[in-house]
Amino acid sequence: MSQEIRAIVRIGDTDLDGNKQVAYSLTKIRGIGIATAYAICRKLGIDPHAILGALSEEQINKLDWAVRNLHELAPAWFLNRRKDPETGKDLHLIGAELVLAAKRDVDLMKKLKSWKGVRHSLGLKVRGQRTVTTGRLGPVAGVTKKKAAAGGK
């Protein structure tokens, strides 16, 4: 009995490689790491080492639902956005939502002119790292040699 394997599977608004194992394919979704992928598979009763493209349509739909609604399956400490400032809810953001939320957070810090916001706006390190010798930005000054004097050495 030969089962057809789909080359591309769409889960969480992301095209995933159907030839890879379920757990490792899920990690290609921004916001889903390997621990989260294994936890999702365990909760749904899907073998994390099965080939993603060989799963049934029902199992893929269950995976898609779980990725989008992880806050309903996992405890609060497992989520990547706890006590969202706008809604107050515990969320797990994926894909573009995660990127936009991080950008909104930085923009809010800049607007409030908090210490971290000021550091972000100046393009400096934010978390207390040294700035004297590391993290230098901009073009490299470099060293330029003076042209050898004509007729010299």
mmCIF file with all atom_site columns, C-alpha atoms in Angstrom:
data_model
loop_
_atom_site.group_PDB
_atom_site.id
_atom_site.type_symbol
_atom_site.label_atom_id
_atom_site.label_alt_id
_atom_site.label_comp_id
_atom_site.label_asym_id
_atom_site.label_entity_id
_atom_site.label_seq_id
_atom_site.pdbx_PDB_ins_code
_atom_site.Cartn_x
_atom_site.Cartn_y
_atom_site.Cartn_z
_atom_site.occupancy
_atom_site.B_iso_or_equiv
_atom_site.pdbx_formal_charge
_atom_site.auth_seq_id
_atom_site.auth_comp_id
_atom_site.auth_asym_id
_atom_site.auth_atom_id
_atom_site.pdbx_PDB_model_num
ATOM 1   C CA . MET A 1 1   ? 0.000  0.000  0.000  1.00 0.00 ? 1   MET A CA 1
ATOM 2   C CA . SER A 1 2   ? 1.847  3.088  -1.186 1.00 0.00 ? 2   SER A CA 1
ATOM 3   C CA . GLN A 1 3   ? 0.898  6.316  0.492  1.00 0.00 ? 3   GLN A CA 1
ATOM 4   C CA . GLU A 1 4   ? 1.485  9.557  -1.354 1.00 0.00 ? 4   GLU A CA 1
ATOM 5   C CA . ILE A 1 5   ? 3.646  12.091 0.466  1.00 0.00 ? 5   ILE A CA 1
ATOM 6   C CA . ARG A 1 6   ? 2.882  15.757 -0.076 1.00 0.00 ? 6   ARG A CA 1
ATOM 7   C CA . ALA A 1 7   ? 6.021  17.799 -0.718 1.00 0.00 ? 7   ALA A CA 1
ATOM 8   C CA . ILE A 1 8   ? 4.681  21.013 0.824  1.00 0.00 ? 8   ILE A CA 1
ATOM 9   C CA . VAL A 1 9   ? 2.263  21.248 3.751  1.00 0.00 ? 9   VAL A CA 1
ATOM 10  C CA . ARG A 1 10  ? 0.784  24.567 4.896  1.00 0.00 ? 10  ARG A CA 1
ATOM 11  C CA . ILE A 1 11  ? 0.513  24.979 8.665  1.00 0.00 ? 11  ILE A CA 1
ATOM 12  C CA . GLY A 1 12  ? 0.300  28.272 10.530 1.00 0.00 ? 12  GLY A CA 1
ATOM 13  C CA . ASP A 1 13  ? 0.513  30.391 7.350  1.00 0.00 ? 13  ASP A CA 1
ATOM 14  C CA . THR A 1 14  ? 3.901  28.802 6.596  1.00 0.00 ? 14  THR A CA 1
ATOM 15  C CA . ASP A 1 15  ? 4.864  26.349 3.862  1.00 0.00 ? 15  ASP A CA 1
ATOM 16  C CA . LEU A 1 16  ? 6.615  23.384 5.473  1.00 0.00 ? 16  LEU A CA 1
ATOM 17  C CA . ASP A 1 17  ? 8.714  20.628 3.906  1.00 0.00 ? 17  ASP A CA 1
ATOM 18  C CA . GLY A 1 18  ? 6.547  17.513 3.796  1.00 0.00 ? 18  GLY A CA 1
ATOM 19  C CA . ASN A 1 19  ? 9.548  15.200 3.477  1.00 0.00 ? 19  ASN A CA 1
ATOM 20  C CA . LYS A 1 20  ? 10.833 15.950 6.994  1.00 0.00 ? 20  LYS A CA 1
ATOM 21  C CA . GLN A 1 21  ? 9.713  14.672 10.381 1.00 0.00 ? 21  GLN A CA 1
ATOM 22  C CA . VAL A 1 22  ? 6.760  16.457 11.975 1.00 0.00 ? 22  VAL A CA 1
ATOM 23  C CA . ALA A 1 23  ? 8.661  17.930 14.926 1.00 0.00 ? 23  ALA A CA 1
ATOM 24  C CA . TYR A 1 24  ? 11.492 19.299 12.800 1.00 0.00 ? 24  TYR A CA 1
ATOM 25  C CA . SER A 1 25  ? 9.154  20.687 10.149 1.00 0.00 ? 25  SER A CA 1
ATOM 26  C CA . LEU A 1 26  ? 7.154  22.591 12.780 1.00 0.00 ? 26  LEU A CA 1
ATOM 27  C CA . THR A 1 27  ? 10.309 24.387 13.928 1.00 0.00 ? 27  THR A CA 1
ATOM 28  C CA . LYS A 1 28  ? 10.373 26.251 10.593 1.00 0.00 ? 28  LYS A CA 1
ATOM 29  C CA . ILE A 1 29  ? 7.378  28.259 11.859 1.00 0.00 ? 29  ILE A CA 1
ATOM 30  C CA . ARG A 1 30  ? 8.622  31.407 13.564 1.00 0.00 ? 30  ARG A CA 1
ATOM 31  C CA . GLY A 1 31  ? 7.747  31.139 17.259 1.00 0.00 ? 31  GLY A CA 1
ATOM 32  C CA . ILE A 1 32  ? 7.795  27.320 17.382 1.00 0.00 ? 32  ILE A CA 1
ATOM 33  C CA . GLY A 1 33  ? 10.965 25.701 18.722 1.00 0.00 ? 33  GLY A CA 1
ATOM 34  C CA . ILE A 1 34  ? 11.812 22.036 19.053 1.00 0.00 ? 34  ILE A CA 1
ATOM 35  C CA . ALA A 1 35  ? 10.428 21.754 22.607 1.00 0.00 ? 35  ALA A CA 1
ATOM 36  C CA . THR A 1 36  ? 7.155  23.361 21.528 1.00 0.00 ? 36  THR A CA 1
ATOM 37  C CA . ALA A 1 37  ? 6.949  21.108 18.467 1.00 0.00 ? 37  ALA A CA 1
ATOM 38  C CA . TYR A 1 38  ? 7.408  17.968 20.572 1.00 0.00 ? 38  TYR A CA 1
ATOM 39  C CA . ALA A 1 39  ? 4.839  19.232 23.107 1.00 0.00 ? 39  ALA A CA 1
ATOM 40  C CA . ILE A 1 40  ? 2.267  19.821 20.352 1.00 0.00 ? 40  ILE A CA 1
ATOM 41  C CA . CYS A 1 41  ? 2.839  16.338 18.925 1.00 0.00 ? 41  CYS A CA 1
ATOM 42  C CA . ARG A 1 42  ? 2.560  14.773 22.379 1.00 0.00 ? 42  ARG A CA 1
ATOM 43  C CA . LYS A 1 43  ? -0.698 16.622 23.156 1.00 0.00 ? 43  LYS A CA 1
ATOM 44  C CA . LEU A 1 44  ? -2.273 15.583 19.848 1.00 0.00 ? 44  LEU A CA 1
ATOM 45  C CA . GLY A 1 45  ? -1.007 12.009 19.957 1.00 0.00 ? 45  GLY A CA 1
ATOM 46  C CA . ILE A 1 46  ? 0.928  12.370 16.702 1.00 0.00 ? 46  ILE A CA 1
ATOM 47  C CA . ASP A 1 47  ? 4.291  10.638 16.310 1.00 0.00 ? 47  ASP A CA 1
ATOM 48  C CA . PRO A 1 48  ? 6.872  13.474 16.174 1.00 0.00 ? 48  PRO A CA 1
ATOM 49  C CA . HIS A 1 49  ? 9.146  11.307 14.007 1.00 0.00 ? 49  HIS A CA 1
ATOM 50  C CA . ALA A 1 50  ? 6.494  10.581 11.374 1.00 0.00 ? 50  ALA A CA 1
ATOM 51  C CA . ILE A 1 51  ? 6.905  12.212 7.971  1.00 0.00 ? 51  ILE A CA 1
ATOM 52  C CA . LEU A 1 52  ? 4.780  15.368 7.800  1.00 0.00 ? 52  LEU A CA 1
ATOM 53  C CA . GLY A 1 53  ? 3.645  14.856 4.202  1.00 0.00 ? 53  GLY A CA 1
ATOM 54  C CA . ALA A 1 54  ? 2.359  11.356 5.008  1.00 0.00 ? 54  ALA A CA 1
ATOM 55  C CA . LEU A 1 55  ? -0.095 12.559 7.682  1.00 0.00 ? 55  LEU A CA 1
ATOM 56  C CA . SER A 1 56  ? -3.807 12.542 6.970  1.00 0.00 ? 56  SER A CA 1
ATOM 57  C CA . GLU A 1 57  ? -5.702 15.753 6.238  1.00 0.00 ? 57  GLU A CA 1
ATOM 58  C CA . GLU A 1 58  ? -7.409 15.483 9.636  1.00 0.00 ? 58  GLU A CA 1
ATOM 59  C CA . GLN A 1 59  ? -4.070 15.255 11.467 1.00 0.00 ? 59  GLN A CA 1
ATOM 60  C CA . ILE A 1 60  ? -2.703 18.245 9.550  1.00 0.00 ? 60  ILE A CA 1
ATOM 61  C CA . ASN A 1 61  ? -5.810 20.262 10.432 1.00 0.00 ? 61  ASN A CA 1
ATOM 62  C CA . LYS A 1 62  ? -5.327 19.293 14.099 1.00 0.00 ? 62  LYS A CA 1
ATOM 63  C CA . LEU A 1 63  ? -1.697 20.418 13.922 1.00 0.00 ? 63  LEU A CA 1
ATOM 64  C CA . ASP A 1 64  ? -2.714 23.730 12.337 1.00 0.00 ? 64  ASP A CA 1
ATOM 65  C CA . TRP A 1 65  ? -5.316 24.318 15.053 1.00 0.00 ? 65  TRP A CA 1
ATOM 66  C CA . ALA A 1 66  ? -2.818 23.447 17.802 1.00 0.00 ? 66  ALA A CA 1
ATOM 67  C CA . VAL A 1 67  ? -0.148 25.784 16.424 1.00 0.00 ? 67  VAL A CA 1
ATOM 68  C CA . ARG A 1 68  ? -2.625 28.663 16.220 1.00 0.00 ? 68  ARG A CA 1
ATOM 69  C CA . ASN A 1 69  ? -4.250 27.954 19.619 1.00 0.00 ? 69  ASN A CA 1
ATOM 70  C CA . LEU A 1 70  ? -1.309 26.807 21.718 1.00 0.00 ? 70  LEU A CA 1
ATOM 71  C CA . HIS A 1 71  ? -2.487 29.036 24.566 1.00 0.00 ? 71  HIS A CA 1
ATOM 72  C CA . GLU A 1 72  ? -5.419 26.619 25.027 1.00 0.00 ? 72  GLU A CA 1
ATOM 73  C CA . LEU A 1 73  ? -3.204 23.511 25.135 1.00 0.00 ? 73  LEU A CA 1
ATOM 74  C CA . ALA A 1 74  ? -0.123 24.585 27.084 1.00 0.00 ? 74  ALA A CA 1
ATOM 75  C CA . PRO A 1 75  ? 0.357  26.121 30.534 1.00 0.00 ? 75  PRO A CA 1
ATOM 76  C CA . ALA A 1 76  ? 1.012  29.862 30.763 1.00 0.00 ? 76  ALA A CA 1
ATOM 77  C CA . TRP A 1 77  ? 4.734  29.454 31.494 1.00 0.00 ? 77  TRP A CA 1
ATOM 78  C CA . PHE A 1 78  ? 5.163  27.693 28.130 1.00 0.00 ? 78  PHE A CA 1
ATOM 79  C CA . LEU A 1 79  ? 3.863  30.606 26.031 1.00 0.00 ? 79  LEU A CA 1
ATOM 80  C CA . ASN A 1 80  ? 5.972  33.308 24.392 1.00 0.00 ? 80  ASN A CA 1
ATOM 81  C CA . ARG A 1 81  ? 3.796  36.348 25.236 1.00 0.00 ? 81  ARG A CA 1
ATOM 82  C CA . ARG A 1 82  ? 2.459  36.280 28.759 1.00 0.00 ? 82  ARG A CA 1
ATOM 83  C CA . LYS A 1 83  ? 0.105  38.998 29.977 1.00 0.00 ? 83  LYS A CA 1
ATOM 84  C CA . ASP A 1 84  ? -0.007 40.917 26.713 1.00 0.00 ? 84  ASP A CA 1
ATOM 85  C CA . PRO A 1 85  ? -0.013 44.676 27.531 1.00 0.00 ? 85  PRO A CA 1
ATOM 86  C CA . GLU A 1 86  ? -2.956 45.352 25.195 1.00 0.00 ? 86  GLU A CA 1
ATOM 87  C CA . THR A 1 87  ? -5.274 42.477 26.124 1.00 0.00 ? 87  THR A CA 1
ATOM 88  C CA . GLY A 1 88  ? -3.864 41.157 29.404 1.00 0.00 ? 88  GLY A CA 1
ATOM 89  C CA . LYS A 1 89  ? -4.106 37.580 28.097 1.00 0.00 ? 89  LYS A CA 1
ATOM 90  C CA . ASP A 1 90  ? -1.457 34.884 27.829 1.00 0.00 ? 90  ASP A CA 1
ATOM 91  C CA . LEU A 1 91  ? -0.750 34.305 24.123 1.00 0.00 ? 91  LEU A CA 1
ATOM 92  C CA . HIS A 1 92  ? 1.585  32.328 21.913 1.00 0.00 ? 92  HIS A CA 1
ATOM 93  C CA . LEU A 1 93  ? 2.354  34.344 18.801 1.00 0.00 ? 93  LEU A CA 1
ATOM 94  C CA . ILE A 1 94  ? 3.649  32.810 15.580 1.00 0.00 ? 94  ILE A CA 1
ATOM 95  C CA . GLY A 1 95  ? 4.892  34.108 12.250 1.00 0.00 ? 95  GLY A CA 1
ATOM 96  C CA . ALA A 1 96  ? 4.345  37.739 11.345 1.00 0.00 ? 96  ALA A CA 1
ATOM 97  C CA . GLU A 1 97  ? 2.335  38.375 14.529 1.00 0.00 ? 97  GLU A CA 1
ATOM 98  C CA . LEU A 1 98  ? 5.450  37.645 16.602 1.00 0.00 ? 98  LEU A CA 1
ATOM 99  C CA . VAL A 1 99  ? 7.633  40.025 14.582 1.00 0.00 ? 99  VAL A CA 1
ATOM 100 C CA . LEU A 1 100 ? 5.028  42.801 14.684 1.00 0.00 ? 100 LEU A CA 1
ATOM 101 C CA . ALA A 1 101 ? 4.488  42.415 18.437 1.00 0.00 ? 101 ALA A CA 1
ATOM 102 C CA . ALA A 1 102 ? 8.229  42.767 19.091 1.00 0.00 ? 102 ALA A CA 1
ATOM 103 C CA . LYS A 1 103 ? 8.390  45.844 16.843 1.00 0.00 ? 103 LYS A CA 1
ATOM 104 C CA . ARG A 1 104 ? 5.367  47.381 18.603 1.00 0.00 ? 104 ARG A CA 1
ATOM 105 C CA . ASP A 1 105 ? 7.008  46.765 21.992 1.00 0.00 ? 105 ASP A CA 1
ATOM 106 C CA . VAL A 1 106 ? 10.214 48.524 20.927 1.00 0.00 ? 106 VAL A CA 1
ATOM 107 C CA . ASP A 1 107 ? 8.247  51.417 19.394 1.00 0.00 ? 107 ASP A CA 1
ATOM 108 C CA . LEU A 1 108 ? 6.272  51.801 22.633 1.00 0.00 ? 108 LEU A CA 1
ATOM 109 C CA . MET A 1 109 ? 9.504  51.922 24.660 1.00 0.00 ? 109 MET A CA 1
ATOM 110 C CA . LYS A 1 110 ? 10.852 54.592 22.295 1.00 0.00 ? 110 LYS A CA 1
ATOM 111 C CA . LYS A 1 111 ? 7.629  56.608 22.560 1.00 0.00 ? 111 LYS A CA 1
ATOM 112 C CA . LEU A 1 112 ? 7.622  56.443 26.368 1.00 0.00 ? 112 LEU A CA 1
ATOM 113 C CA . LYS A 1 113 ? 11.317 57.381 26.354 1.00 0.00 ? 113 LYS A CA 1
ATOM 114 C CA . SER A 1 114 ? 12.136 54.645 28.829 1.00 0.00 ? 114 SER A CA 1
ATOM 115 C CA . TRP A 1 115 ? 15.797 53.790 29.348 1.00 0.00 ? 115 TRP A CA 1
ATOM 116 C CA . LYS A 1 116 ? 15.539 50.806 27.019 1.00 0.00 ? 116 LYS A CA 1
ATOM 117 C CA . GLY A 1 117 ? 13.675 52.938 24.471 1.00 0.00 ? 117 GLY A CA 1
ATOM 118 C CA . VAL A 1 118 ? 16.388 55.579 24.472 1.00 0.00 ? 118 VAL A CA 1
ATOM 119 C CA . ARG A 1 119 ? 19.065 52.902 24.014 1.00 0.00 ? 119 ARG A CA 1
ATOM 120 C CA . HIS A 1 120 ? 17.085 51.378 21.125 1.00 0.00 ? 120 HIS A CA 1
ATOM 121 C CA . SER A 1 121 ? 16.670 54.752 19.423 1.00 0.00 ? 121 SER A CA 1
ATOM 122 C CA . LEU A 1 122 ? 20.401 55.485 19.729 1.00 0.00 ? 122 LEU A CA 1
ATOM 123 C CA . GLY A 1 123 ? 21.282 52.080 18.325 1.00 0.00 ? 123 GLY A CA 1
ATOM 124 C CA . LEU A 1 124 ? 23.198 51.088 21.465 1.00 0.00 ? 124 LEU A CA 1
ATOM 125 C CA . LYS A 1 125 ? 23.219 47.889 23.510 1.00 0.00 ? 125 LYS A CA 1
ATOM 126 C CA . VAL A 1 126 ? 20.118 47.602 25.672 1.00 0.00 ? 126 VAL A CA 1
ATOM 127 C CA . ARG A 1 127 ? 20.813 44.862 28.204 1.00 0.00 ? 127 ARG A CA 1
ATOM 128 C CA . GLY A 1 128 ? 23.828 46.254 30.043 1.00 0.00 ? 128 GLY A CA 1
ATOM 129 C CA . GLN A 1 129 ? 26.581 44.928 27.802 1.00 0.00 ? 129 GLN A CA 1
ATOM 130 C CA . ARG A 1 130 ? 29.871 46.748 27.420 1.00 0.00 ? 130 ARG A CA 1
ATOM 131 C CA . THR A 1 131 ? 29.997 49.239 24.569 1.00 0.00 ? 131 THR A CA 1
ATOM 132 C CA . VAL A 1 132 ? 33.592 50.456 24.706 1.00 0.00 ? 132 VAL A CA 1
ATOM 133 C CA . THR A 1 133 ? 35.147 47.702 22.626 1.00 0.00 ? 133 THR A CA 1
ATOM 134 C CA . THR A 1 134 ? 32.296 45.646 21.199 1.00 0.00 ? 134 THR A CA 1
ATOM 135 C CA . GLY A 1 135 ? 29.179 46.240 19.153 1.00 0.00 ? 135 GLY A CA 1
ATOM 136 C CA . ARG A 1 136 ? 30.618 49.040 17.085 1.00 0.00 ? 136 ARG A CA 1
ATOM 137 C CA . LEU A 1 137 ? 28.351 50.086 14.251 1.00 0.00 ? 137 LEU A CA 1
ATOM 138 C CA . GLY A 1 138 ? 28.849 51.962 11.045 1.00 0.00 ? 138 GLY A CA 1
ATOM 139 C CA . PRO A 1 139 ? 31.604 51.973 8.439  1.00 0.00 ? 139 PRO A CA 1
ATOM 140 C CA . VAL A 1 140 ? 35.086 50.829 9.377  1.00 0.00 ? 140 VAL A CA 1
ATOM 141 C CA . ALA A 1 141 ? 37.622 53.661 9.545  1.00 0.00 ? 141 ALA A CA 1
ATOM 142 C CA . GLY A 1 142 ? 40.552 51.365 8.893  1.00 0.00 ? 142 GLY A CA 1
ATOM 143 C CA . VAL A 1 143 ? 44.181 52.326 8.493  1.00 0.00 ? 143 VAL A CA 1
ATOM 144 C CA . THR A 1 144 ? 45.401 54.090 5.365  1.00 0.00 ? 144 THR A CA 1
ATOM 145 C CA . LYS A 1 145 ? 49.030 54.058 4.255  1.00 0.00 ? 145 LYS A CA 1
ATOM 146 C CA . LYS A 1 146 ? 50.712 57.225 3.178  1.00 0.00 ? 146 LYS A CA 1
ATOM 147 C CA . LYS A 1 147 ? 51.912 57.049 -0.393 1.00 0.00 ? 147 LYS A CA 1
ATOM 148 C CA . ALA A 1 148 ? 55.599 56.293 -0.636 1.00 0.00 ? 148 ALA A CA 1
ATOM 149 C CA . ALA A 1 149 ? 57.616 59.380 -1.400 1.00 0.00 ? 149 ALA A CA 1
ATOM 150 C CA . ALA A 1 150 ? 58.668 59.522 -5.045 1.00 0.00 ? 150 ALA A CA 1
ATOM 151 C CA . GLY A 1 151 ? 62.261 58.469 -5.544 1.00 0.00 ? 151 GLY A CA 1
ATOM 152 C CA . GLY A 1 152 ? 62.447 57.243 -1.964 1.00 0.00 ? 152 GLY A CA 1
ATOM 153 C CA . LYS A 1 153 ? 63.143 53.811 -0.624 1.00 0.00 ? 153 LYS A CA 1
#
